Coordinates of C-alpha atoms in Angstrom, one line a residue:
M1 CA 0.0 0.0 0.0
F2 CA 1.3 3.5 -0.9
F3 CA 0.5 6.6 1.2
G4 CA 2.1 9.9 2.0
T5 CA 3.2 13.0 0.1
Y6 CA 6.8 13.5 -1.0
T7 CA 8.6 16.2 -3.1
P8 CA 11.5 14.5 -5.0
K9 CA 13.1 16.2 -8.0
L10 CA 13.6 15.2 -11.6
D11 CA 17.2 15.1 -12.6
E12 CA 18.6 16.5 -15.9
K13 CA 18.0 13.1 -17.6
G14 CA 14.3 13.0 -16.6
R15 CA 14.8 10.5 -13.8
L16 CA 12.8 10.7 -10.6
F17 CA 14.0 9.4 -7.2
L18 CA 11.2 7.2 -5.8
P19 CA 10.5 7.8 -2.2
A20 CA 12.4 5.2 -0.1
K21 CA 9.2 3.9 1.4
F22 CA 7.8 3.0 -2.1
R23 CA 10.9 1.2 -3.5
D24 CA 10.5 -2.3 -2.0
E25 CA 7.2 -2.9 -3.7
L26 CA 8.6 -1.7 -7.1
T27 CA 12.1 -3.4 -7.3
E28 CA 10.9 -5.9 -9.9
G29 CA 9.6 -3.1 -12.1
L30 CA 6.6 -0.8 -12.6
V31 CA 4.5 0.8 -15.2
V32 CA 4.2 4.6 -15.4
T33 CA 1.4 6.0 -17.6
R34 CA -1.1 8.9 -17.9
G35 CA -3.4 9.4 -14.9
Q36 CA -6.5 11.5 -14.5
E37 CA -6.3 15.3 -13.9
R38 CA -3.0 15.5 -15.8
C39 CA -0.9 13.5 -13.3
L40 CA 1.1 10.4 -13.9
T41 CA 0.2 7.0 -12.4
V42 CA 2.8 4.5 -11.3
W43 CA 1.6 0.9 -10.9
S44 CA 3.5 -2.2 -9.7
L45 CA 3.7 -4.8 -12.4
E46 CA 1.4 -7.0 -10.4
D47 CA -1.3 -4.3 -10.0
F48 CA -0.9 -3.2 -13.6
G49 CA -1.5 -6.8 -14.6
K50 CA -4.7 -6.9 -12.5
L51 CA -5.9 -3.7 -14.2
T52 CA -5.1 -5.2 -17.6
D53 CA -7.1 -8.3 -16.7
R54 CA -10.1 -6.2 -15.8
L55 CA -9.8 -4.2 -19.0
R56 CA -9.6 -7.4 -21.1
E57 CA -13.1 -8.2 -19.7
A58 CA -14.5 -4.9 -20.9
P59 CA -16.3 -5.0 -24.2
V60 CA -14.1 -3.6 -27.0
T61 CA -17.2 -2.9 -29.0
Q62 CA -17.8 0.1 -26.7
K63 CA -16.1 3.2 -27.9
N64 CA -15.4 4.4 -24.3
T65 CA -13.5 1.2 -23.6
R66 CA -11.4 1.5 -26.7
D67 CA -10.7 5.1 -26.0
Y68 CA -9.6 4.5 -22.5
V69 CA -7.4 1.5 -23.3
R70 CA -5.7 3.4 -26.2
M71 CA -4.9 6.4 -24.0
L72 CA -3.7 4.3 -21.1
F73 CA -1.5 1.8 -23.0
A74 CA -0.2 4.1 -25.7
A75 CA 1.5 6.3 -23.0
A76 CA 2.6 3.4 -20.7
S77 CA 6.2 2.8 -20.1
Q78 CA 7.6 -0.2 -18.2
E79 CA 10.5 0.8 -16.0
V80 CA 12.9 -0.8 -13.5
P81 CA 14.3 1.4 -10.7
D82 CA 18.1 1.7 -10.8
K83 CA 20.2 0.9 -7.7
Q84 CA 19.6 4.4 -6.4
G85 CA 15.8 4.1 -6.7
R86 CA 15.5 6.3 -9.8
I87 CA 13.0 5.7 -12.6
N88 CA 13.0 7.2 -16.0
I89 CA 10.0 9.4 -16.8
P90 CA 9.7 9.5 -20.6
A91 CA 9.6 13.0 -22.2
P92 CA 6.0 12.6 -23.5
L93 CA 4.8 11.7 -20.0
R94 CA 6.7 14.6 -18.5
E95 CA 5.1 16.9 -21.0
Y96 CA 1.6 15.5 -20.4
A97 CA 1.9 16.2 -16.6
S98 CA 3.8 19.5 -17.0
L99 CA 6.7 18.1 -15.0
R100 CA 9.9 20.1 -14.8
K101 CA 12.3 19.7 -11.9
E102 CA 10.0 19.9 -8.9
C103 CA 7.5 17.1 -8.4
V104 CA 4.9 16.0 -5.9
V105 CA 4.6 12.2 -5.4
I106 CA 1.6 10.9 -3.5
G107 CA 0.7 7.4 -2.4
S108 CA -2.8 6.6 -3.5
M109 CA -3.6 3.2 -2.0
N110 CA -2.4 0.7 -4.7
R111 CA -0.7 3.2 -7.0
I112 CA 1.5 6.3 -6.9
E113 CA 0.7 9.6 -8.6
I114 CA 3.3 12.1 -9.8
W115 CA 2.1 15.7 -10.0
D116 CA 3.4 19.1 -11.0
P117 CA 3.5 21.0 -7.7
T118 CA 1.2 23.8 -8.9
A119 CA -1.3 21.4 -10.3
W120 CA -1.3 19.4 -7.1
A121 CA -1.8 22.5 -4.9
T122 CA -4.7 23.6 -7.0
Y123 CA -6.3 20.2 -7.1
S124 CA -5.9 19.5 -3.4
E125 CA -7.3 23.0 -2.5
E126 CA -10.3 22.4 -4.7
Q127 CA -10.9 19.0 -3.2
E128 CA -10.6 19.9 0.4
Q129 CA -14.2 20.8 1.0
K130 CA -15.4 17.9 -1.2
F131 CA -13.3 15.5 0.9
S132 CA -15.5 15.8 4.0
E133 CA -18.7 15.7 1.9
L134 CA -17.6 12.6 0.0
S135 CA -17.3 10.5 3.1
D136 CA -21.0 9.9 3.1
E137 CA -21.0 8.8 -0.5
V138 CA -17.8 6.7 -0.3
F139 CA -18.7 5.1 3.0
P140 CA -22.6 5.2 3.2
G141 CA -24.0 4.4 6.6
I142 CA -20.9 4.8 8.6

């Protein structure tokens, strides 16, 4: 499980230091791809495989399924952290998420998200009020 907020930097080659607490689950490799709200999503190979299995069950006759699969997989990059815990973030993904040097990395349960700091600040500020309101919807009856 991934949780917490971290602020690593991209180096001049477009590599990102993974937070130390995340590295053990990702030593065998990971997939980084587009996420929602212009962030990047990092999946362990195991969890990306589970996601892929679920998408295989979705009807490819539905345009929304085809569109989602195309966008997710076309941008996906399989990476293996180096000995220092760095992963390559391909240029098209850096551009998609507007990543420069500074980044915000958040744990989001079974995945990691990589954000531009300004985008994350805007998003989290907008979501703060909704967070308390959503608890009734996400956890009805509690």
